[in-house]
Amino acid sequence: MLLQRLVEYAESSGEVTPPFYARKPVRFLLYIAADGTPADTELVDFADPGTPGQRFGIERWMPNVTRTVGVAPTLAADTVEYVLGWVAEDGGRADRVAKQHTAFRELIRDWAAAEPDGPAPAIAAFYAGGHASKVVTDRTWSRADVVAFVVDGQIATEHESAKRYWAGVAAGRKGLGRAGYCLVCGQVRDLLKTIPQQIPRRWLPGATQSASLVSVNEASHGYELTKLLAHTPICVTCGLTFMSSLTAVLSDERHSTALPGQNARLAWWLVGGSHFDPMAPLDAPDLDDARALLATPRDGIEPGDDDLSTFCSVTVGGNVARVVIRDWVEMPLPRVKDHIRSWIDDHEIADWSGEVTQVRLTQLVRAAGRWQVGRGGAPGSWVKLGARGEDRPTGLQHALLRAALLHSPLPPRLLTHVLNRIRTDGRVDPARAALIRLGLRRRPDRPDESERLTPTLNLDNNDPAYLSGRAFAVLDDLQQTVSRAAGQTLNTTFAERYMGRAITNPRVVLVNGQRTSTAWLRRLRGPLRKPGWAKAYANRLDDIFAQIDTSRDSIPSTAVLAQKAQFVLGFHQQRAAMRAERIEAAAKKKNTDLPPASDDQPTTEGDAE
């Protein structure tokens, strides 16, 4: 099914790749006239290390087949060894280069005899006239640099006669020598002996060489101890098409994504004519497509999408010279949209200002790693993706994408990992809170709890662990208010000191916090002369502890995973709600009995990284 969908995508995308062609960087162009005389003996160099995508030259559609150790020239364009017979000082062998150059010239001669009306006679005359020995360059070159002929202003490889002749030559090299039933298209066609193209290793995390999607190189790998594709019939057209399609989507930033250290790359495409971008709501939720997707259920209209379209995605990695298929998804596009809406509903969270926001999927991956505090008053940041000591689960991006596209639960170990990082780092932010809310709402054993796990503070949520987190946030805010009112500087806040312990044993920390809060409230009423502030905090604490006392369970003393997550969620949402209340009061949109906020509020530098 994967190969069939790749072929269908190539047919529907409108991009037709010539048989046995691939996009390759061309460094040098050699201009000659129709009679074979060179316009200039100097090669024209198009390599520009300072220009993105042009480090090794300009990419063009060039003849291409997979080469091993044998001498196998391509038509009208190849490396400097094949085209000019130059021997490199760093590893070039004069005897082998001579064979390569002779084979290239013989291929040109055969092409000129078969296609006399194209550019082939001009290139053949170029070699017959001895002009190849006169070509020079003053640039540093390497054995892998590609040289292409330009005849009368047209690149020779782009001429129809070149495409036609090369298709026959390459098919003869890679063909099985017989026709048969193709497993991909279901038609009787000429079959391949091996897949003629490979995927560059830069698109396959973990690969050390360019890799083939289908290969049987050893007898022990094949059916009835048969090498090659004798028992895996794939026709020439389909083999070329699905390799070109897969390479195209893997190399296209609009159709693929990968993060350092995650050891996988996801590519996706649509079959059926739809132009909807399913990744925009996941990694760019502020775009118009994402907002239109969220508005669709309310409007009752699909914004220009084809209901018959199919979403396809493949997650790949590499192992030496093999493509590793880690995941394959094929699903109707309307169902994918429903799953993306559920993803947004399950993870959106109140940010520092209390506003509900969706967190980018890449930011969720970053937030699962280690947080490092800034030095000298500088803002903190996440350890970079793929860096040493990042402490992010391998395959996290893949797991989150599966959860978003397939509406699957998160691995339990992810929630444990995030909680451990919060305990170690002492940092709770919207991205981490979003991961915790997502993990709780996607728990397969407690689906009935999802309704009370709202993105903002839920005053009706009477879970003791959630209420404990809320109380912990109020106590932390109370301590900081007392310190500001007294003109003192806190070295360590209540939350910074007790966060790690409070997550695993809220009862001990809150009992101690209640005793300490009595002294804080007494200072506000007495020496600091802030009785109104003291009353505001006392009312909030009394209300929260009253709900805990009337619930069926008491404050947890040895919290399990779900209780730890509820505690952190309650802490974050209570803190965000109090700050939102202050912001609205400052804008005179709402009255509040809370004291004004300090200038030292949580920042979002780490989230925006």
Coordinates of C-alpha atoms in Angstrom, one line a residue:
M1 CA 0.0 0.0 0.0
L2 CA 2.9 2.4 0.7
L3 CA 4.3 2.0 -2.7
Q4 CA 0.9 2.3 -4.4
R5 CA 0.2 5.5 -2.5
L6 CA 3.5 7.0 -3.5
V7 CA 2.8 6.2 -7.2
E8 CA -0.7 7.8 -6.9
Y9 CA 0.8 10.9 -5.3
A10 CA 3.3 11.3 -8.2
E11 CA 0.4 10.9 -10.7
S12 CA -1.8 13.5 -8.9
S13 CA 0.8 16.0 -8.0
G14 CA 1.5 16.9 -11.6
E15 CA 5.3 16.6 -11.2
V16 CA 6.5 14.1 -13.8
T17 CA 10.0 12.8 -13.2
P18 CA 11.8 11.6 -16.3
P19 CA 12.6 7.8 -16.1
F20 CA 16.0 7.2 -14.4
Y21 CA 16.4 10.9 -13.6
A22 CA 16.9 12.6 -10.2
R23 CA 17.7 16.1 -8.9
K24 CA 21.4 16.5 -8.4
P25 CA 23.7 19.4 -7.8
V26 CA 25.6 20.4 -11.0
R27 CA 28.8 22.4 -10.2
F28 CA 30.3 22.9 -13.7
L29 CA 28.7 23.7 -17.1
L30 CA 30.6 23.2 -20.3
Y31 CA 29.3 25.3 -23.2
I32 CA 29.9 24.1 -26.7
A33 CA 28.5 25.0 -30.2
A34 CA 26.5 22.8 -32.5
D35 CA 29.8 21.8 -34.3
G36 CA 31.4 20.7 -31.1
T37 CA 33.8 23.6 -30.6
P38 CA 33.8 24.9 -27.0
A39 CA 32.6 28.5 -26.4
D40 CA 35.3 28.8 -23.8
T41 CA 37.9 26.4 -22.5
E42 CA 37.1 27.5 -18.9
L43 CA 34.4 25.6 -17.0
V44 CA 31.7 27.8 -15.6
D45 CA 31.5 27.2 -11.9
F46 CA 28.0 27.5 -10.1
A47 CA 29.1 26.4 -6.6
D48 CA 28.5 29.1 -4.0
P49 CA 29.1 28.1 -0.4
G50 CA 27.5 31.3 0.8
T51 CA 24.1 30.7 -0.9
P52 CA 21.7 28.2 0.7
G53 CA 21.2 25.2 -1.5
Q54 CA 24.0 26.1 -3.8
R55 CA 27.1 24.8 -1.9
F56 CA 27.8 22.1 -4.5
G57 CA 26.2 23.8 -7.5
I58 CA 22.7 24.3 -8.9
E59 CA 20.3 21.4 -8.6
R60 CA 19.0 20.1 -12.0
W61 CA 17.2 17.0 -13.3
M62 CA 20.1 14.7 -14.2
P63 CA 20.4 11.1 -15.5
N64 CA 20.8 8.9 -12.4
V65 CA 21.2 5.2 -11.5
T66 CA 22.6 3.5 -8.5
R67 CA 26.3 2.8 -9.0
T68 CA 28.4 0.3 -7.1
V69 CA 32.0 -0.5 -7.8
G70 CA 31.6 -1.0 -11.6
V71 CA 32.2 1.6 -14.3
A72 CA 28.8 2.9 -15.3
P73 CA 28.6 6.4 -16.9
T74 CA 25.5 8.5 -17.1
L75 CA 24.5 10.4 -20.2
A76 CA 25.7 13.9 -21.1
A77 CA 26.6 14.7 -17.5
D78 CA 28.7 13.0 -14.9
T79 CA 31.7 13.6 -12.6
V80 CA 34.9 15.3 -13.8
E81 CA 36.5 11.8 -13.9
Y82 CA 34.0 10.5 -16.4
V83 CA 33.5 13.7 -18.5
L84 CA 37.0 15.0 -18.7
G85 CA 39.2 12.2 -17.4
W86 CA 40.8 14.3 -14.7
V87 CA 42.6 12.4 -11.9
A88 CA 42.2 13.9 -8.5
E89 CA 45.1 14.1 -6.2
D90 CA 43.1 12.9 -3.2
G91 CA 42.5 9.2 -4.0
G92 CA 42.1 9.2 -7.8
R93 CA 43.4 6.2 -9.7
A94 CA 44.7 7.0 -13.2
D95 CA 43.9 3.5 -14.6
R96 CA 40.3 3.5 -13.4
V97 CA 39.7 7.1 -14.4
A98 CA 40.9 6.2 -18.0
K99 CA 38.3 3.4 -18.1
Q100 CA 35.6 5.8 -16.8
H101 CA 36.4 8.4 -19.4
T102 CA 36.5 5.9 -22.2
A103 CA 33.1 4.5 -21.2
F104 CA 31.5 7.9 -21.1
R105 CA 32.8 8.8 -24.6
E106 CA 31.5 5.4 -26.0
L107 CA 28.1 6.1 -24.5
I108 CA 28.1 9.6 -26.2
R109 CA 29.1 8.0 -29.5
D110 CA 26.3 5.4 -29.3
W111 CA 23.8 8.1 -28.4
A112 CA 24.9 10.2 -31.4
A113 CA 24.4 7.2 -33.7
A114 CA 20.9 6.5 -32.3
E115 CA 19.7 10.1 -32.0
P116 CA 21.4 12.2 -34.8
D117 CA 18.9 15.0 -34.5
G118 CA 19.7 16.0 -30.9
P119 CA 22.7 17.4 -29.1
A120 CA 24.6 14.1 -29.2
P121 CA 26.5 14.8 -32.4
A122 CA 27.8 18.1 -31.1
I123 CA 29.2 16.4 -27.9
A124 CA 30.6 13.5 -30.0
A125 CA 32.4 16.1 -32.2
F126 CA 33.7 17.8 -29.1
Y127 CA 35.5 14.6 -28.2
A128 CA 36.6 13.7 -31.7
G129 CA 38.2 17.2 -32.1
G130 CA 40.3 16.7 -29.0
H131 CA 38.8 19.6 -27.2
A132 CA 38.4 17.7 -23.9
S133 CA 42.2 18.0 -23.2
K134 CA 41.9 21.8 -23.6
V135 CA 39.3 22.4 -20.8
V136 CA 40.7 23.9 -17.6
T137 CA 39.5 25.5 -14.4
D138 CA 41.2 27.6 -11.8
R139 CA 38.9 26.4 -9.0
T140 CA 39.6 23.7 -6.5
W141 CA 37.5 20.7 -7.5
S142 CA 36.7 17.2 -6.2
R143 CA 36.1 13.8 -7.7
A144 CA 32.3 14.1 -7.1
D145 CA 31.8 17.4 -8.8
V146 CA 29.3 17.1 -11.7
V147 CA 30.0 18.5 -15.2
A148 CA 27.1 18.9 -17.7
F149 CA 27.2 19.9 -21.4
V150 CA 25.3 22.9 -22.7
V151 CA 24.8 22.7 -26.5
D152 CA 23.6 25.8 -28.2
G153 CA 22.2 27.2 -24.9
Q154 CA 20.3 24.1 -23.8
I155 CA 21.5 21.7 -21.2
A156 CA 21.9 18.4 -23.1
T157 CA 20.4 16.2 -20.4
E158 CA 17.1 18.2 -20.7
H159 CA 16.7 17.4 -24.4
E160 CA 14.0 14.9 -25.2
S161 CA 16.4 12.7 -27.2
A162 CA 18.6 12.4 -24.0
K163 CA 15.6 11.4 -21.9
R164 CA 14.5 8.9 -24.4
Y165 CA 17.9 7.3 -25.0
W166 CA 18.9 7.2 -21.4
A167 CA 15.6 5.5 -20.4
G168 CA 16.6 2.6 -22.7
V169 CA 20.2 2.4 -21.5
A170 CA 19.3 2.5 -17.8
A171 CA 16.5 0.0 -18.1
G172 CA 18.9 -2.4 -19.8
R173 CA 21.3 -2.1 -16.9
K174 CA 18.6 -2.4 -14.1
G175 CA 16.0 -4.4 -15.9
L176 CA 15.4 -8.1 -15.1
G177 CA 15.3 -8.9 -18.8
R178 CA 11.6 -10.1 -18.8
A179 CA 8.1 -8.8 -18.4
G180 CA 5.7 -9.8 -15.6
Y181 CA 2.9 -8.8 -13.3
C182 CA 3.9 -5.8 -11.2
L183 CA 2.8 -5.9 -7.6
V184 CA 2.4 -2.1 -7.4
C185 CA 0.3 -1.2 -10.5
G186 CA -1.1 -4.7 -11.3
Q187 CA -0.1 -4.5 -15.0
V188 CA 2.2 -6.7 -17.1
R189 CA 5.3 -4.6 -17.7
D190 CA 9.1 -4.8 -18.0
L191 CA 10.4 -5.7 -14.5
L192 CA 13.3 -4.4 -12.5
K193 CA 16.3 -6.3 -11.4
T194 CA 17.2 -3.8 -8.7
I195 CA 15.7 -0.5 -7.7
P196 CA 17.6 2.1 -9.8
Q197 CA 17.6 5.0 -7.4
Q198 CA 18.5 5.5 -3.7
I199 CA 17.4 8.0 -1.1
P200 CA 20.2 10.3 0.0
R201 CA 21.4 9.6 3.6
R202 CA 20.7 13.1 4.7
W203 CA 17.0 12.4 4.6
L204 CA 17.3 9.2 6.7
P205 CA 18.3 9.8 10.4
G206 CA 20.7 7.0 11.4
A207 CA 21.8 6.0 7.9
T208 CA 25.4 6.1 7.0
Q209 CA 25.0 5.6 3.3
S210 CA 22.3 6.3 0.7
A211 CA 19.6 3.7 1.0
S212 CA 17.1 1.8 -1.1
L213 CA 13.5 1.2 -0.1
V214 CA 13.4 -2.3 -1.5
S215 CA 16.5 -4.5 -2.0
V216 CA 17.5 -8.2 -1.9
N217 CA 21.3 -8.2 -2.1
E218 CA 22.0 -11.6 -0.6
A219 CA 20.6 -15.0 -1.4
S220 CA 19.7 -15.5 2.2
H221 CA 17.4 -12.5 2.1
G222 CA 15.3 -13.6 -0.8
Y223 CA 12.6 -16.1 -1.4
E224 CA 14.0 -19.6 -2.4
L225 CA 17.5 -18.1 -1.8
T226 CA 17.2 -15.9 -4.9
K227 CA 18.9 -12.5 -5.0
L228 CA 17.6 -9.3 -6.6
L229 CA 13.9 -8.7 -7.3
A230 CA 13.0 -11.9 -9.1
H231 CA 10.3 -12.8 -6.5
T232 CA 9.4 -9.2 -5.8
P233 CA 8.1 -8.1 -9.2
I234 CA 8.2 -4.3 -9.6
C235 CA 8.0 -2.7 -13.0
V236 CA 10.4 -0.1 -14.2
T237 CA 7.8 2.7 -14.1
C238 CA 6.6 2.1 -10.6
G239 CA 10.1 1.5 -9.2
L240 CA 11.3 4.9 -10.6
T241 CA 8.1 6.6 -9.5
F242 CA 7.8 5.6 -5.9
M243 CA 11.5 6.3 -5.2
S244 CA 11.3 9.7 -6.8
S245 CA 8.1 10.5 -4.8
L246 CA 9.5 9.4 -1.5
T247 CA 12.7 11.3 -2.1
A248 CA 10.7 14.4 -3.1
V249 CA 8.5 14.4 0.0
L250 CA 11.4 13.7 2.4
S251 CA 13.3 16.6 1.0
D252 CA 10.4 19.0 1.0
E253 CA 10.0 21.0 4.2
R254 CA 6.3 21.4 3.4
H255 CA 5.8 17.6 3.4
S256 CA 8.3 16.4 6.0
T257 CA 9.6 17.1 9.5
A258 CA 12.4 16.0 11.7
L259 CA 14.0 17.2 14.9
P260 CA 17.7 16.7 16.0
G261 CA 18.1 13.7 18.3
Q262 CA 14.7 12.1 17.5
N263 CA 16.2 9.6 15.0
A264 CA 13.2 9.6 12.6
R265 CA 11.8 11.7 9.8
L266 CA 8.1 11.9 9.0
A267 CA 6.9 12.6 5.5
W268 CA 3.2 13.1 4.6
W269 CA 1.1 13.7 1.4
L270 CA -2.5 13.7 0.3
V271 CA -4.1 11.6 -2.4
G272 CA -7.3 12.9 -3.9
G273 CA -6.8 16.5 -4.8
S274 CA -7.0 18.3 -1.4
H275 CA -4.6 21.0 -0.5
F276 CA -5.2 21.0 3.2
D277 CA -2.0 21.1 5.4
P278 CA -2.6 18.8 8.3
M279 CA 0.7 19.8 10.0
A280 CA -0.2 23.5 10.2
P281 CA -2.6 23.1 13.2
L282 CA 0.0 21.0 15.0
D283 CA 3.1 23.2 14.6
A284 CA 1.7 26.6 13.6
P285 CA -1.7 26.9 15.3
D286 CA -1.9 30.6 14.7
L287 CA -2.1 30.2 10.9
D288 CA -5.3 30.7 8.9
D289 CA -5.6 27.0 8.0
A290 CA -5.5 26.1 11.6
R291 CA -8.1 28.6 12.7
A292 CA -10.4 27.5 9.8
L293 CA -10.1 23.9 10.9
L294 CA -11.2 24.8 14.5
A295 CA -14.1 26.9 13.2
T296 CA -15.4 24.2 10.9
P297 CA -17.5 22.3 13.5
R298 CA -19.2 25.6 14.4
D299 CA -19.7 26.8 10.8
G300 CA -20.9 23.4 9.5
I301 CA -18.7 23.8 6.4
E302 CA -15.5 22.1 5.3
P303 CA -13.3 24.9 4.1
G304 CA -12.7 23.7 0.5
D305 CA -11.4 20.2 1.2
D306 CA -12.2 17.1 -0.8
D307 CA -14.0 14.7 1.5
L308 CA -12.7 11.8 -0.6
S309 CA -9.0 12.7 -0.1
T310 CA -6.7 10.3 1.8
F311 CA -4.0 11.3 4.2
C312 CA -0.8 9.3 4.1
S313 CA 2.3 9.5 6.2
V314 CA 5.4 7.4 6.7
T315 CA 8.0 7.7 9.4
V316 CA 11.5 6.5 8.3
G317 CA 14.9 6.1 9.8
G318 CA 18.1 4.5 8.5
N319 CA 20.3 1.6 9.3
V320 CA 23.6 1.7 7.4
A321 CA 22.2 1.4 3.8
R322 CA 18.7 0.3 4.6
V323 CA 15.5 2.4 5.0
V324 CA 13.7 1.6 8.2
I325 CA 9.9 2.1 8.1
R326 CA 9.0 3.0 11.6
D327 CA 5.3 3.9 11.0
W328 CA 2.8 3.9 8.1
V329 CA -0.5 5.8 8.3
E330 CA -3.3 5.8 5.7
M331 CA -6.5 7.5 6.8
P332 CA -9.5 9.5 5.3
L333 CA -8.7 13.2 5.6
P334 CA -12.0 14.1 7.4
R335 CA -11.0 11.6 10.2
V336 CA -7.6 13.1 10.4
K337 CA -9.2 16.5 10.9
D338 CA -11.4 15.2 13.7
H339 CA -8.3 13.8 15.4
I340 CA -6.5 17.1 15.1
R341 CA -9.4 18.9 16.7
S342 CA -9.4 16.4 19.5
W343 CA -5.6 17.0 19.9
I344 CA -6.2 20.7 20.3
D345 CA -9.0 20.2 22.8
D346 CA -6.9 17.8 24.8
H347 CA -3.7 19.8 25.1
E348 CA -4.6 23.5 25.0
I349 CA -3.8 25.3 28.3
A350 CA -3.9 28.6 30.0
D351 CA -0.6 30.5 29.5
W352 CA 1.1 32.9 31.9
S353 CA -1.6 35.5 31.4
G354 CA -4.5 33.1 31.8
E355 CA -5.4 33.1 28.1
V356 CA -6.0 29.7 26.5
T357 CA -3.4 28.8 24.0
Q358 CA -2.3 25.9 21.8
V359 CA 1.3 24.8 22.1
R360 CA 3.3 23.9 19.0
L361 CA 4.2 20.2 18.8
T362 CA 7.9 21.0 18.5
Q363 CA 7.7 23.1 21.6
L364 CA 6.1 20.1 23.5
V365 CA 9.2 18.1 22.4
R366 CA 11.5 20.8 23.7
A367 CA 9.6 21.2 27.0
A368 CA 10.2 17.5 27.8
G369 CA 13.9 18.1 27.9
R370 CA 16.1 19.6 30.6
W371 CA 15.7 23.3 31.6
Q372 CA 18.9 25.2 32.3
V373 CA 18.8 28.4 34.4
G374 CA 20.3 31.5 32.9
R375 CA 23.5 32.9 34.4
G376 CA 23.9 36.3 35.7
G377 CA 20.3 37.2 35.5
A378 CA 19.9 36.0 31.9
P379 CA 16.7 34.1 31.0
G380 CA 16.8 30.3 31.1
S381 CA 16.4 28.0 28.1
W382 CA 15.8 24.4 27.1
V383 CA 18.9 22.3 26.4
K384 CA 19.1 22.2 22.6
L385 CA 17.6 19.3 20.7
G386 CA 20.2 16.6 20.2
A387 CA 22.7 18.1 22.6
R388 CA 24.4 16.1 25.3
G389 CA 22.4 15.9 28.4
E390 CA 19.1 17.0 26.8
D391 CA 17.3 14.1 28.6
R392 CA 14.4 13.8 26.0
P393 CA 12.8 10.5 25.3
T394 CA 13.9 9.0 22.0
G395 CA 11.1 9.0 19.5
L396 CA 9.1 11.6 21.4
Q397 CA 8.2 13.6 18.3
H398 CA 7.0 10.4 16.6
A399 CA 4.9 9.5 19.6
L400 CA 3.3 12.9 19.8
L401 CA 2.5 12.9 16.0
R402 CA 0.9 9.5 16.4
A403 CA -1.2 10.8 19.3
A404 CA -2.3 13.8 17.2
L405 CA -3.0 12.0 13.9
L406 CA -4.4 8.7 15.3
H407 CA -6.0 10.0 18.5
S408 CA -3.9 7.5 20.5
P409 CA -2.9 7.8 24.1
L410 CA 0.5 8.9 25.2
P411 CA 3.0 6.4 26.5
P412 CA 2.7 6.3 30.3
R413 CA 6.5 6.7 30.6
L414 CA 6.2 10.2 29.0
L415 CA 4.0 11.5 31.8
T416 CA 6.5 10.1 34.4
H417 CA 9.4 11.6 32.5
V418 CA 7.9 15.1 32.4
L419 CA 7.0 15.0 36.1
N420 CA 10.6 13.9 37.0
R421 CA 11.9 16.8 34.9
I422 CA 9.6 19.2 36.8
R423 CA 10.8 17.9 40.1
T424 CA 14.5 18.2 39.0
D425 CA 14.2 21.5 37.2
G426 CA 11.6 23.1 39.5
R427 CA 10.0 24.6 36.4
V428 CA 6.3 24.4 35.5
D429 CA 5.3 26.3 32.3
P430 CA 2.4 26.2 29.8
A431 CA 4.2 23.7 27.5
R432 CA 4.8 21.2 30.4
A433 CA 1.3 21.8 31.8
A434 CA -0.1 21.1 28.3
L435 CA 1.8 17.8 28.2
I436 CA 0.4 16.8 31.6
R437 CA -3.1 17.7 30.6
L438 CA -2.8 15.8 27.4
G439 CA -1.5 12.7 29.2
L440 CA -4.3 12.8 31.7
R441 CA -7.1 13.3 29.2
R442 CA -5.7 10.5 27.0
R443 CA -5.5 7.9 29.8
P444 CA -7.3 4.8 28.5
D445 CA -8.2 3.6 32.0
R446 CA -10.0 6.8 33.1
P447 CA -11.8 8.3 30.1
D448 CA -14.6 9.7 32.4
E449 CA -12.2 12.2 33.9
S450 CA -11.5 14.2 30.7
E451 CA -14.4 16.6 31.1
R452 CA -13.2 18.1 34.3
L453 CA -9.6 18.5 33.0
T454 CA -10.3 21.9 31.5
P455 CA -7.6 24.2 30.0
T456 CA -8.2 26.9 32.6
L457 CA -8.8 26.7 36.4
N458 CA -11.7 24.4 37.1
L459 CA -13.4 25.4 40.4
D460 CA -15.6 22.3 40.3
N461 CA -12.7 19.9 40.1
N462 CA -12.6 18.5 43.7
D463 CA -9.8 16.0 43.1
P464 CA -7.6 16.2 46.3
A465 CA -4.4 16.2 44.3
Y466 CA -5.6 19.0 42.0
L467 CA -6.8 21.0 45.0
S468 CA -3.5 20.4 46.7
G469 CA -1.7 21.9 43.7
R470 CA -4.0 25.0 43.9
A471 CA -3.3 25.5 47.6
F472 CA 0.5 25.1 46.9
A473 CA 0.3 27.9 44.3
V474 CA -1.6 30.2 46.7
L475 CA 0.9 29.6 49.5
D476 CA 3.8 30.4 47.1
D477 CA 2.1 33.6 46.0
L478 CA 1.4 34.6 49.7
Q479 CA 5.1 34.2 50.6
Q480 CA 6.2 36.4 47.7
T481 CA 3.6 39.1 48.6
V482 CA 4.8 39.2 52.2
S483 CA 8.4 39.5 51.1
R484 CA 7.6 42.4 48.7
A485 CA 5.5 44.2 51.3
A486 CA 8.4 43.9 53.8
G487 CA 11.0 45.1 51.2
Q488 CA 12.9 41.8 51.4
T489 CA 14.5 39.8 48.7
L490 CA 13.8 36.1 48.6
N491 CA 16.7 33.8 47.7
T492 CA 14.4 30.8 47.3
T493 CA 10.6 30.8 47.0
F494 CA 8.2 28.3 48.7
A495 CA 7.6 26.6 45.4
E496 CA 11.3 26.4 44.5
R497 CA 12.2 24.9 47.9
Y498 CA 9.3 22.3 48.2
M499 CA 8.2 21.6 44.6
G500 CA 10.0 18.3 44.2
R501 CA 8.7 17.0 47.6
A502 CA 5.2 18.4 47.2
I503 CA 4.6 16.4 43.9
T504 CA 5.3 13.1 45.6
N505 CA 4.0 13.9 49.1
P506 CA 1.6 16.9 49.1
R507 CA 0.3 16.2 52.6
V508 CA 3.6 16.8 54.4
V509 CA 4.3 20.0 52.4
L510 CA 0.8 21.5 52.8
V511 CA 0.6 20.7 56.5
N512 CA 3.9 22.6 57.0
G513 CA 2.7 25.3 54.6
Q514 CA -0.5 25.8 56.6
R515 CA 1.4 26.4 59.8
T516 CA 3.8 28.8 58.1
S517 CA 1.0 30.7 56.4
T518 CA -0.4 31.6 59.8
A519 CA 2.8 33.6 60.5
W520 CA 2.7 35.2 57.0
L521 CA -0.9 36.3 57.4
R522 CA -0.2 37.7 60.9
R523 CA 2.6 39.8 59.4
L524 CA 0.3 41.2 56.8
R525 CA -2.4 42.1 59.3
G526 CA 0.1 43.5 61.9
P527 CA 3.5 45.1 61.1
L528 CA 2.9 45.3 57.3
R529 CA -0.6 46.8 57.8
K530 CA -2.2 44.9 54.9
P531 CA -5.3 43.4 56.4
G532 CA -7.2 43.3 53.1
W533 CA -4.4 41.3 51.5
A534 CA -4.4 38.9 54.4
K535 CA -8.1 38.4 54.2
A536 CA -7.9 37.7 50.4
Y537 CA -5.3 35.0 50.9
A538 CA -7.0 33.5 53.9
N539 CA -10.3 33.3 52.0
R540 CA -8.7 31.4 49.1
L541 CA -6.9 29.0 51.3
D542 CA -10.0 28.3 53.5
D543 CA -12.1 27.7 50.4
I544 CA -9.5 25.2 48.9
F545 CA -8.9 23.3 52.1
A546 CA -12.7 23.2 52.8
Q547 CA -13.2 21.4 49.4
I548 CA -10.4 18.9 50.3
D549 CA -12.1 18.2 53.7
T550 CA -15.5 17.5 52.1
S551 CA -14.1 15.3 49.4
R552 CA -14.1 11.5 49.7
D553 CA -10.2 11.4 49.8
S554 CA -7.7 13.4 51.8
I555 CA -4.5 15.1 50.7
P556 CA -2.3 12.3 49.1
S557 CA 0.7 11.3 51.2
T558 CA 2.2 8.9 48.7
A559 CA 1.0 10.2 45.3
V560 CA 0.6 7.9 42.3
L561 CA 1.3 9.0 38.8
A562 CA -2.2 10.5 38.1
Q563 CA -2.2 12.4 41.4
K564 CA 1.3 13.9 40.7
A565 CA 0.0 15.1 37.4
Q566 CA -3.2 16.5 38.9
F567 CA -1.1 18.4 41.5
V568 CA 1.1 20.1 38.9
L569 CA -1.9 20.9 36.7
G570 CA -3.7 22.5 39.7
F571 CA -0.6 24.5 40.6
H572 CA -0.1 25.9 37.1
Q573 CA -3.8 26.8 36.5
Q574 CA -4.2 28.5 39.9
R575 CA -1.1 30.5 39.3
A576 CA -2.2 31.5 35.8
A577 CA -5.7 32.4 37.1
M578 CA -4.4 34.7 39.8
R579 CA -2.1 36.5 37.4
A580 CA -5.0 36.8 34.9
E581 CA -7.1 38.3 37.6
R582 CA -4.4 40.9 38.4
I583 CA -4.0 41.8 34.7
E584 CA -7.7 42.4 34.3
A585 CA -7.8 44.5 37.4
A586 CA -4.8 46.6 36.2
A587 CA -6.8 47.2 33.0
K588 CA -9.8 48.1 35.1
K589 CA -11.8 45.3 33.6
K590 CA -12.4 43.5 36.9
N591 CA -12.1 44.1 40.6
T592 CA -9.8 41.9 42.7
D593 CA -8.8 41.7 46.4
L594 CA -5.4 40.3 45.5
P595 CA -2.4 42.6 45.9
P596 CA -0.8 44.0 42.7
A597 CA 1.7 41.8 40.9
S598 CA 5.4 42.3 41.1
D599 CA 7.6 43.1 38.1
D600 CA 9.3 39.7 38.5
Q601 CA 6.7 37.6 36.7
P602 CA 7.2 34.3 34.9
T603 CA 8.7 34.9 31.4
T604 CA 8.2 33.1 28.2
E605 CA 11.7 33.2 26.7
G606 CA 12.1 29.5 27.1
D607 CA 8.7 28.8 25.5
A608 CA 9.5 31.1 22.5
E609 CA 12.9 29.5 21.9

